[in-house]
Short mmCIF file of C-alpha atoms and ligand atoms in Angstrom, two decimals:
data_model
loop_
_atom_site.label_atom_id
_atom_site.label_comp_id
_atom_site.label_asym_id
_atom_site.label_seq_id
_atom_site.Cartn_x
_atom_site.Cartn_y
_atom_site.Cartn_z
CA UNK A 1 -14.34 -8.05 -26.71
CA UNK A 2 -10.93 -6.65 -27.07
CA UNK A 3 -10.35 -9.17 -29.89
CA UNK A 4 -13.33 -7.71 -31.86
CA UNK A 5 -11.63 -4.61 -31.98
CA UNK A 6 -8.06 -4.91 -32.26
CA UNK A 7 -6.06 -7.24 -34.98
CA UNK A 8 -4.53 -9.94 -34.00
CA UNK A 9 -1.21 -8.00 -34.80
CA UNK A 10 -2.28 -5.15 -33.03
CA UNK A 11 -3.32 -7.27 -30.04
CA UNK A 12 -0.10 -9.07 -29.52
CA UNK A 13 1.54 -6.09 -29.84
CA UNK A 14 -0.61 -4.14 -26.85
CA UNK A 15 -0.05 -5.95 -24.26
CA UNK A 16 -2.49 -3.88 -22.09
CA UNK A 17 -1.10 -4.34 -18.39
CA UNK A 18 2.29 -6.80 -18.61
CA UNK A 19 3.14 -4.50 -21.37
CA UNK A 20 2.46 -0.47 -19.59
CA UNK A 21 5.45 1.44 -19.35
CA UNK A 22 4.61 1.90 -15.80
CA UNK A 23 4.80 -1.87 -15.05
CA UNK A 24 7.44 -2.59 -12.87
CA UNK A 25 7.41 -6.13 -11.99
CA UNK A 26 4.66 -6.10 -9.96
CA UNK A 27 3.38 -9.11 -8.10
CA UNK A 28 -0.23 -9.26 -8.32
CA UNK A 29 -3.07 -6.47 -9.92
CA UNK A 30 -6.77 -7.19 -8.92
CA UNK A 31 -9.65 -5.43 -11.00
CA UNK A 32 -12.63 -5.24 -8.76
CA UNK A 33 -15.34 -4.38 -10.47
CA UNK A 34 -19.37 -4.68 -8.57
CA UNK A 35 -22.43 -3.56 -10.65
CA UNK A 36 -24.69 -3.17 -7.41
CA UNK A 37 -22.29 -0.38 -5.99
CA UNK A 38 -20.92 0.91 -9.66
CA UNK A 39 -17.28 -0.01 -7.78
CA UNK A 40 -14.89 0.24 -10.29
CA UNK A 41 -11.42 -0.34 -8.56
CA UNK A 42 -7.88 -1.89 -9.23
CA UNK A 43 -5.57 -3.27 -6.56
CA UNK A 44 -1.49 -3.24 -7.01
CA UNK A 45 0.81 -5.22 -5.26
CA UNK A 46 3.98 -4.38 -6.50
CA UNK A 47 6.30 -6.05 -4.13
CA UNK A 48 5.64 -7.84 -0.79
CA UNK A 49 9.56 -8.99 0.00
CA UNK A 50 9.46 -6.74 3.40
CA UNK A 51 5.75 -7.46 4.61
CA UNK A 52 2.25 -7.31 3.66
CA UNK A 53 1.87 -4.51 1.10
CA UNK A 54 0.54 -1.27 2.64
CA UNK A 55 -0.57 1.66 0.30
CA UNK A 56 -3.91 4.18 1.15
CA UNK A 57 -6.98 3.89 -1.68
CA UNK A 58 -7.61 7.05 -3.98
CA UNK A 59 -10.78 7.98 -5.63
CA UNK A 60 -10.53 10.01 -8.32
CA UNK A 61 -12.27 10.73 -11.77
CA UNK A 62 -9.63 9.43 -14.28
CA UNK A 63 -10.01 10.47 -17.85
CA UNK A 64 -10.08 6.46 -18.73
CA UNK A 65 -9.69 3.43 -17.18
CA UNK A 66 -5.91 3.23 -18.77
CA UNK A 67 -4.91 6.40 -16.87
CA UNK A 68 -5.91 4.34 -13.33
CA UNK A 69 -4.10 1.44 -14.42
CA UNK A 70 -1.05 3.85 -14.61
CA UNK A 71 -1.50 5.36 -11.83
CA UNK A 72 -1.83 1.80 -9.51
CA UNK A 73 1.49 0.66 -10.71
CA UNK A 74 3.23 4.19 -9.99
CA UNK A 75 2.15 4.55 -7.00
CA UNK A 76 2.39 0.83 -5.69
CA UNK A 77 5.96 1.27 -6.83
CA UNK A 78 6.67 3.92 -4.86
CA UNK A 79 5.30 2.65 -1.77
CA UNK A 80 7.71 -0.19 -2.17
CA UNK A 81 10.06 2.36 -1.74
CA UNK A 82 8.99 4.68 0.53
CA UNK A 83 8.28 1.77 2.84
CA UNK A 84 12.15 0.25 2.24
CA UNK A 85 14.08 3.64 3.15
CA UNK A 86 12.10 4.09 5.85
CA UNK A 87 12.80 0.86 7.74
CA UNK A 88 10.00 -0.37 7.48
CA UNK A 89 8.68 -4.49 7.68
CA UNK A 90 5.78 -3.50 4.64
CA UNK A 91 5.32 -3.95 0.81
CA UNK A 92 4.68 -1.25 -1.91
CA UNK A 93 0.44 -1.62 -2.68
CA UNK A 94 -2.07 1.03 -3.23
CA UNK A 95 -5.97 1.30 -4.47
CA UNK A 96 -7.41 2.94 -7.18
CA UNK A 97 -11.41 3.52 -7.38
CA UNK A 98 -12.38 5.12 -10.44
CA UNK A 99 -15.10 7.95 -9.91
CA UNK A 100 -15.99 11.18 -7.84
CA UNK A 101 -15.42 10.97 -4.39
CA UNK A 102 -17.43 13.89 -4.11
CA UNK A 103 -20.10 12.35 -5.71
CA UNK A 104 -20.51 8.44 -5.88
CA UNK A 105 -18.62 7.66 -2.72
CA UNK A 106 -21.06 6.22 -0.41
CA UNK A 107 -20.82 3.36 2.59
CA UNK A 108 -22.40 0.76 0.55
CA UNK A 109 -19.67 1.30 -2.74
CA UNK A 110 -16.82 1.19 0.61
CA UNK A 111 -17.78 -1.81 2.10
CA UNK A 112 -17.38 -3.21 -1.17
CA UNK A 113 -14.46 -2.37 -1.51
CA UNK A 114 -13.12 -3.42 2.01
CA UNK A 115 -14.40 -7.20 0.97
CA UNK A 116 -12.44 -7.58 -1.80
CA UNK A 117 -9.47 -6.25 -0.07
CA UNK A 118 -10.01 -8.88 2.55
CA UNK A 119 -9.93 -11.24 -0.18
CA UNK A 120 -6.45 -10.60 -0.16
CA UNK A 121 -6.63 -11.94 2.90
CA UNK A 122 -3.72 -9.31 4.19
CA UNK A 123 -1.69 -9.64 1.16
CA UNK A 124 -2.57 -5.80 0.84
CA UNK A 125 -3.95 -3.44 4.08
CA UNK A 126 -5.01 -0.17 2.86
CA UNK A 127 -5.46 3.41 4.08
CA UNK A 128 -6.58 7.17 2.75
CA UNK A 129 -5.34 8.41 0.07
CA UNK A 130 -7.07 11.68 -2.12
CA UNK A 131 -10.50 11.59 -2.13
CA UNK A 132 -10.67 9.64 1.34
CA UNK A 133 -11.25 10.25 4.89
CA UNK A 134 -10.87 8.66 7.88
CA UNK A 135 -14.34 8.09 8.16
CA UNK A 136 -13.92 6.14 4.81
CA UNK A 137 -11.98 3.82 6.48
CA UNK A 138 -13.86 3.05 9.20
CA UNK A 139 -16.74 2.11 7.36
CA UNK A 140 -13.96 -0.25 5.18
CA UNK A 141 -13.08 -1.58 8.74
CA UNK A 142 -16.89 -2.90 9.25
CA UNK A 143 -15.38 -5.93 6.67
CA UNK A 144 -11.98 -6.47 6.92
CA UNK A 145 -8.89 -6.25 9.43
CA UNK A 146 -7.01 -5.38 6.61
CA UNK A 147 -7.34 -1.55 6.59
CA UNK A 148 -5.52 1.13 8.85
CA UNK A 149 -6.04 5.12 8.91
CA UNK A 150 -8.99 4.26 11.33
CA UNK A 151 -10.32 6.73 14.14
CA UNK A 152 -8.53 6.99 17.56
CA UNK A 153 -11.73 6.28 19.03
CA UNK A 154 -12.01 2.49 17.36
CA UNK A 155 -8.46 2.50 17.94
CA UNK A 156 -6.22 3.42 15.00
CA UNK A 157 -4.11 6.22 14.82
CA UNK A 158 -6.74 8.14 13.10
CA UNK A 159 -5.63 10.70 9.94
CA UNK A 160 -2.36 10.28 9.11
CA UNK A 161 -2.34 13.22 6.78
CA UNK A 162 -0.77 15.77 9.96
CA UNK A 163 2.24 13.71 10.14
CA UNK A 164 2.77 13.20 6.80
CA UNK A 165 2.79 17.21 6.85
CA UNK A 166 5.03 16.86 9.34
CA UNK A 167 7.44 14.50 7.52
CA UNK A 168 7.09 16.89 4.76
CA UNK A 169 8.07 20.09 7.00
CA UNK A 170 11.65 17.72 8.30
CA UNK A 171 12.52 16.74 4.62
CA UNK A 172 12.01 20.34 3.55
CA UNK A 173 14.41 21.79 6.49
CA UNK A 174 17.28 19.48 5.56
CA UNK A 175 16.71 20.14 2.23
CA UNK A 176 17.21 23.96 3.13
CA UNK A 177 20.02 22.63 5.24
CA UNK A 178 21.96 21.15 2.59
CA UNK A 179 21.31 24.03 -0.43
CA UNK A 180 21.38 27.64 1.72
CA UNK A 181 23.58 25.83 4.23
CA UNK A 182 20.48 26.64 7.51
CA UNK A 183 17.20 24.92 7.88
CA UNK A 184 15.52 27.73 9.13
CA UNK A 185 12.84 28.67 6.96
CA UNK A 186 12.36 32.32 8.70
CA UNK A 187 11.88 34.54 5.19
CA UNK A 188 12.05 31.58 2.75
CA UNK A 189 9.54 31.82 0.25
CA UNK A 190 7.62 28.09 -0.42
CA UNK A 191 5.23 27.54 -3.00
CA UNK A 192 2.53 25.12 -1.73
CA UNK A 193 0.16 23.50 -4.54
CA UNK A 194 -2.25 21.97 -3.25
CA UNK A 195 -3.55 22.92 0.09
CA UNK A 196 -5.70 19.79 0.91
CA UNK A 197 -5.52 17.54 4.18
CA UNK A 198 -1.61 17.83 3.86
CA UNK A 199 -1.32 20.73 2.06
CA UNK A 200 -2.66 22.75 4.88
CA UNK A 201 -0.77 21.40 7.44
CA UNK A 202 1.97 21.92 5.85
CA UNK A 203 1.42 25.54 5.33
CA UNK A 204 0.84 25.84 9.78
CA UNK A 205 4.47 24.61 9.96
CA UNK A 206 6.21 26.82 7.60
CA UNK A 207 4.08 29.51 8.85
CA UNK A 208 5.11 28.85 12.32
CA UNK A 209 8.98 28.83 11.32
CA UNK A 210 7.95 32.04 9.76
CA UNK A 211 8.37 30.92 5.78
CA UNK A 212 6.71 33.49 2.79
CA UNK A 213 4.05 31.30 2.23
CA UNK A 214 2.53 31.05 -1.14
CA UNK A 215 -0.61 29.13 -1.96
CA UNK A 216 -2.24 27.32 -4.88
CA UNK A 217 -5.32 25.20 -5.45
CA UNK A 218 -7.78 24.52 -7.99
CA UNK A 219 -10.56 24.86 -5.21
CA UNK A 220 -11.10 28.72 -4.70
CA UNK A 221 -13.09 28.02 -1.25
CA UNK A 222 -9.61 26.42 0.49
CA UNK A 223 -7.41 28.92 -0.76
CA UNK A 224 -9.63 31.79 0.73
CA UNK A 225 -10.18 29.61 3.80
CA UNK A 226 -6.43 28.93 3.83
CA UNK A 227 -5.13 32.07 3.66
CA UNK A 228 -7.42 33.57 6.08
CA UNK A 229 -6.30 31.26 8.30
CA UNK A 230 -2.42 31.78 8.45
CA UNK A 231 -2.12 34.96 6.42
CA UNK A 232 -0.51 33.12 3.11
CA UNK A 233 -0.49 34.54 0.16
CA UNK A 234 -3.27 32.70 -3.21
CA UNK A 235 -0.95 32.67 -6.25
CA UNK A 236 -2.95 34.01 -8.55
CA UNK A 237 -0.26 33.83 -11.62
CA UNK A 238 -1.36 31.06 -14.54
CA UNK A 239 2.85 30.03 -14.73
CA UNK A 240 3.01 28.45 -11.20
CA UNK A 241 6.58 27.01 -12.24
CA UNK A 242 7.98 30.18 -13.28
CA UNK A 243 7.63 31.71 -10.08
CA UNK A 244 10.71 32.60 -8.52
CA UNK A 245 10.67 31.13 -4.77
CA UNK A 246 12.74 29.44 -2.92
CA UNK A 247 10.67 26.51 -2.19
CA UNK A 248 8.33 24.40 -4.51
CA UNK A 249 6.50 22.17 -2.51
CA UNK A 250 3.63 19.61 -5.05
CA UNK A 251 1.05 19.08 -2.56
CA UNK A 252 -1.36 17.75 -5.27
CA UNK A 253 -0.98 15.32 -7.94
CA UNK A 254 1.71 13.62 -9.55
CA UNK A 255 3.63 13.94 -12.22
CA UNK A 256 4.00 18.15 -12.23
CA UNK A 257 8.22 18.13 -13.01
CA UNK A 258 6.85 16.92 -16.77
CA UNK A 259 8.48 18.20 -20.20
CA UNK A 260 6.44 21.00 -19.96
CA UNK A 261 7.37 22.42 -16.56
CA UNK A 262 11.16 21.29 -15.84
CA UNK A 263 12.50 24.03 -17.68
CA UNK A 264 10.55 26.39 -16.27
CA UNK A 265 11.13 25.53 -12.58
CA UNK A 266 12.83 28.53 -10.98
CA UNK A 267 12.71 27.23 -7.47
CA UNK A 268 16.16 26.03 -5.67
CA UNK A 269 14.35 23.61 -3.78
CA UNK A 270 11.58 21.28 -4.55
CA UNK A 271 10.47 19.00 -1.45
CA UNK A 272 6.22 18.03 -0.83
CA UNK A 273 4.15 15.55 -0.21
CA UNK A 274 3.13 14.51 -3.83
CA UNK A 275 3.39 11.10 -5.32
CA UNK A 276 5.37 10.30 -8.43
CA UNK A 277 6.35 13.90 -8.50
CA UNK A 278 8.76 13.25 -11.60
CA UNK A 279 6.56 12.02 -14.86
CA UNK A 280 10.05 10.92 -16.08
CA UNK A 281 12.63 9.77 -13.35
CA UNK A 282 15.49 8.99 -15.99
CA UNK A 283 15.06 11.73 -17.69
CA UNK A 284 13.90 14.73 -15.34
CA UNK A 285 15.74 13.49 -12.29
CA UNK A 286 18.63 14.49 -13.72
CA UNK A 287 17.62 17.63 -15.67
CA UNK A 288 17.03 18.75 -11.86
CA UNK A 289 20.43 17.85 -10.92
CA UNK A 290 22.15 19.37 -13.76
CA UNK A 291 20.20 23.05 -13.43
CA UNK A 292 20.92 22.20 -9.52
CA UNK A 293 17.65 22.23 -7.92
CA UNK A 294 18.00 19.94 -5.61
CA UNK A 295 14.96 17.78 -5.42
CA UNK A 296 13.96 16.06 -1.66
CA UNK A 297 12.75 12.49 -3.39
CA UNK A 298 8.77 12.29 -2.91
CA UNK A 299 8.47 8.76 -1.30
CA UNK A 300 11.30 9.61 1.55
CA UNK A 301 9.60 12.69 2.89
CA UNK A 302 6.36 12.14 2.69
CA UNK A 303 6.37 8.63 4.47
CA UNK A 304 5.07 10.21 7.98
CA UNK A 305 1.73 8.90 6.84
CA UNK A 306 2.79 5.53 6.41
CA UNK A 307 4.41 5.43 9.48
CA UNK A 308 1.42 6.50 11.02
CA UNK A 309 -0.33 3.35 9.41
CA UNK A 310 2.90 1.04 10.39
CA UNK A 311 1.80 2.17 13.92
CA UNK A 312 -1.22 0.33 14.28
CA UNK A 313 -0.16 -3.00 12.62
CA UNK A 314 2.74 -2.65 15.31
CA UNK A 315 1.01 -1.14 18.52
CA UNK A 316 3.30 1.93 18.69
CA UNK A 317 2.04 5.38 20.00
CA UNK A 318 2.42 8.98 19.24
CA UNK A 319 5.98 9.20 20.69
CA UNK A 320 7.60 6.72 18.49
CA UNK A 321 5.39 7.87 15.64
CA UNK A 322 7.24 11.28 16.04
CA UNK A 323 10.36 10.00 16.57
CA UNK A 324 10.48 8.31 13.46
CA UNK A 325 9.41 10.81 11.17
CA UNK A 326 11.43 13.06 12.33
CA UNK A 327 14.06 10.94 11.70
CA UNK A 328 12.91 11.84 8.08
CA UNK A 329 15.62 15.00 8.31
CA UNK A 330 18.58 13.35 8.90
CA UNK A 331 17.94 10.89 6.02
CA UNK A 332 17.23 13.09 4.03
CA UNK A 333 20.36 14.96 4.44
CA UNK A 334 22.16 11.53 4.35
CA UNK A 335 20.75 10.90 0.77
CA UNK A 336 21.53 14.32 -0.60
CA UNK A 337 24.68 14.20 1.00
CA UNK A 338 25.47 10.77 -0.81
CA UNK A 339 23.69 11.98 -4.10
CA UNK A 340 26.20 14.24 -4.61
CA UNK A 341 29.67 12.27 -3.57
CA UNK A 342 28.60 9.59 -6.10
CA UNK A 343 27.38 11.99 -8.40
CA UNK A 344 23.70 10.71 -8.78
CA UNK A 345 20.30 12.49 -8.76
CA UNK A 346 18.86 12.05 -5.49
CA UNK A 347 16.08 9.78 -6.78
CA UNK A 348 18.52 7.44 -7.67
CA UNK A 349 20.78 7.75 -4.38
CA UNK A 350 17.04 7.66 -2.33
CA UNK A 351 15.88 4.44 -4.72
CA UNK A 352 19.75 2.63 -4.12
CA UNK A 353 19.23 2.33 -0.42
CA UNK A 354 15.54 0.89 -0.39
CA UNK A 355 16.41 -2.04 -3.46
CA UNK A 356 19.56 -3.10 -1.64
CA UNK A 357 17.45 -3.49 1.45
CA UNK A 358 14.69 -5.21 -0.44
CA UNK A 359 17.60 -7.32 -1.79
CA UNK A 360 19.01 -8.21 1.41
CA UNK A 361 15.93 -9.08 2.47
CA UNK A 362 15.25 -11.29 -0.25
CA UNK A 363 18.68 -13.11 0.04
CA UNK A 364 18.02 -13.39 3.96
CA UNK A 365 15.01 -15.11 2.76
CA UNK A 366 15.78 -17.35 0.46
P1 LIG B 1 -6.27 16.08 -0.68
O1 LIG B 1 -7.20 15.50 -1.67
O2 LIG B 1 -6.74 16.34 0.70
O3 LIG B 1 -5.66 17.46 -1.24
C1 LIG B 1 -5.27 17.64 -2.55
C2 LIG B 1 -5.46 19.13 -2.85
O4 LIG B 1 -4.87 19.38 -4.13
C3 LIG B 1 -6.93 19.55 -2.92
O5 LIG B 1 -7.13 20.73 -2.17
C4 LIG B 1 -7.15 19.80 -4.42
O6 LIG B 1 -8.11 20.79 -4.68
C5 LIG B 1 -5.77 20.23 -4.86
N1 LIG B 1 -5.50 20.06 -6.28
C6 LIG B 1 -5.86 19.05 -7.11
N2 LIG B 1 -5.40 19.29 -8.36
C7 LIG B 1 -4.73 20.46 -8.30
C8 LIG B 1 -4.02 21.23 -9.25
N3 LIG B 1 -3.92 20.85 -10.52
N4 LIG B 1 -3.44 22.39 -8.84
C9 LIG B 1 -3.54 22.80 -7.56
N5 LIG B 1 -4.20 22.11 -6.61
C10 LIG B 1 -4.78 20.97 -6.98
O7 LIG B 1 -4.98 15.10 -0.68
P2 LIG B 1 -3.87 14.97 0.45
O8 LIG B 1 -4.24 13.83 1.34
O9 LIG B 1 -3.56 16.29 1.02
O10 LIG B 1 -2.63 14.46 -0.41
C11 LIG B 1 -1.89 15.35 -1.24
C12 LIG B 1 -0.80 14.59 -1.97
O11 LIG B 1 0.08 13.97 -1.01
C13 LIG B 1 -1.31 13.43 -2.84
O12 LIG B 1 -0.49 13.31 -3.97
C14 LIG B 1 -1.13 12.20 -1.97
O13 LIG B 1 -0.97 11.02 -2.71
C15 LIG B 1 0.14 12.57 -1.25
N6 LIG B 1 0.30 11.88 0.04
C16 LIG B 1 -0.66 12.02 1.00
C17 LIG B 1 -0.48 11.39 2.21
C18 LIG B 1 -1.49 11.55 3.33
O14 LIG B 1 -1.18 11.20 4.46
N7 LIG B 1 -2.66 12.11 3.06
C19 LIG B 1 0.64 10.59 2.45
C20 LIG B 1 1.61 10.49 1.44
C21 LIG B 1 1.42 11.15 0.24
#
């Protein structure tokens, strides 16, 4: 028991989940835990004002079960957000399962998993995130409604990881548009980190608009498979951020523009498909805007997935799907447009427009 180890004084004082820096408000965290399956997971709801709360599950080996707990409320957040600017009727939610997808994911641990999200009874659907494939969700799909990223053939819109790319590709291009004063990438030099399911689709875009592309991954096999592939070039540097390129593009993890990297960052442009890509939003945010690297805000261009999702809660096909992340350039522009007449980092312009329409909502329903 917590109580066995901590004072009294120390125990008031931790408040373990009300109490996280990262806690934002949120409506509802569920701890799923199943000793049959070794499921270890945590559900976040952070905010459910605009619909049910959609966010994909990731599996990954945290270094403690504090670090997941972190990492639900961030990224919950930011689907709040992402979901908001986009126009879209859905809450911020995501999944954490704590563990090695490579490893311990099996159908028996996922099916788990998909009943206690039913238990939610739609409060939260769920998706792919890292360390899931479509094939995760399908099996997740045997127990509840309540999940989307399934397979064309059972009748979702399958991975939704190309059109986040996609999303990605229009966010970076008006990006472009607004700093070097052209979107065409012809000659640009990106950086890519990370080079997984979006990651590599990203890198067949900017190839095609005939970008320097520049890859980096912690898995050797992908970058040699990678570059072989479209001709990019394996970073083989060990200061990523010091690299002078036009184009940084986090295409892993969060949290990379930390203390330790922001001064660093020689790119002009930083736009990928990341979560949380700021560790620090206050602070960072506008160390970016002061140096002038002008940052395309994480949970605006990388919502193609999540409109990909939307799509099968609202019967929509590939043309509107398209349509709508596209739209992800000229919103993009809008925000760093308005960013810099009001004088605000672009986080904060991008995070303005999706509370007041959270707000309105609220008022509208109330
Ligand atoms: P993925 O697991 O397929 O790919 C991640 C890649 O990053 C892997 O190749 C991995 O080896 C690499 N990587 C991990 N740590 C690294 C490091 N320190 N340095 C370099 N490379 C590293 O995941 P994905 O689905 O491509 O998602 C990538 C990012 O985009 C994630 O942050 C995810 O949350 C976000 N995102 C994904 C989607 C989607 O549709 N898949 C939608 C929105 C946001």
């Amino acid at each position: 028991m917590v109580s066995d180890i901590l004072t009294p004084e120390q125990l008031k004082k931790a408040n373990p989940v009300f109490g996280q820096l990262s806690f934002d408000d949120h409506e509802q965290i569920l701890f799923c835990n199943d000793k049959d399956t070794g499921l270890k997971a945590i559900i976040g709801i952070h905010n459910s004002v605009l619909g049910p709360a959609l966010g994909g599950t990731r599996m990954w080996q945290y270094a403690n079960e504090w670090e997941a707990l972190n990492d639900v409320l961030r990224l919950s957040r930011g689907m709040t957000y992402k979901s908001a600017i986009t126009g879209l009727n859905l809450g911020g939610g995501k999944a954490v399962i704590i563990g090695d997808a490579k490893t311990q994911k099996n159908p028996a641990l996922m099916r788990r998993f998909g009943e206690f999200v039913n238990g939610l009874s739609g409060k939260y659907i769920t998706a792919e995130d890292v360390g899931m494939e479509t094939s995760d969700m399908d099996i997740v799909r045997e127990v509840t409604p309540y999940v989307t990223g399934i397979s064309e053939s059972l009748g979702g819109a399958g991975n939704p990881s190309p059109i986040t790319a996609y999303g990605v590709f229009m966010g970076m291009k008006a990006a472009a548009k607004y700093k070097f004063g052209s979107d065409d990438l012809e000659n640009r030099s990106v950086l890519v980190q990370g080079i997984g399911h979006v990651g590599e689709s990203l890198v067949e875009h900017l190839t095609n608009d005939g970008a320097k592309v520049i890859i980096a991954d912690i898995n050797e096999a992908r970058l040699e498979a990678v570059s072989a592939k479209y001709g990019a070039s394996i970073y083989r540097g060990n200061d990523l951020y010091s690299e002078a390129v036009d184009i940084y593009a986090p295409c892993a993890l969060g949290a990379t523009i930390n203390d330790d990297t922001i001064n660093k960052i020689q790119a002009k442009v930083i736009a990928g498909a990341a979560n949380n890509q700021i560790a620090n939003e206050s602070v960072h945010g506008k160390i970016l805007q002061q140096k002038g690297i002008v940052y395309a805000p994480d949970f605006l261009i990388n919502a193609g997935g999540i409109i990909n999702c939307y799509a099968e809660i609202e019967k929509f096909g590939k043309a509107e799907i398209m349509r709508k992340t596209e739209n992800i350039y000229n919103t993009t522009l809008e925000i760093l447009n308005n960013a810099d007449k009001n004088s605000m980092t672009t986080l904060d312009a991008a995070l303005t427009i999706a509370k007041n329409r959270i707000e309105e909502r609220k008022n509208k329903n109330s």
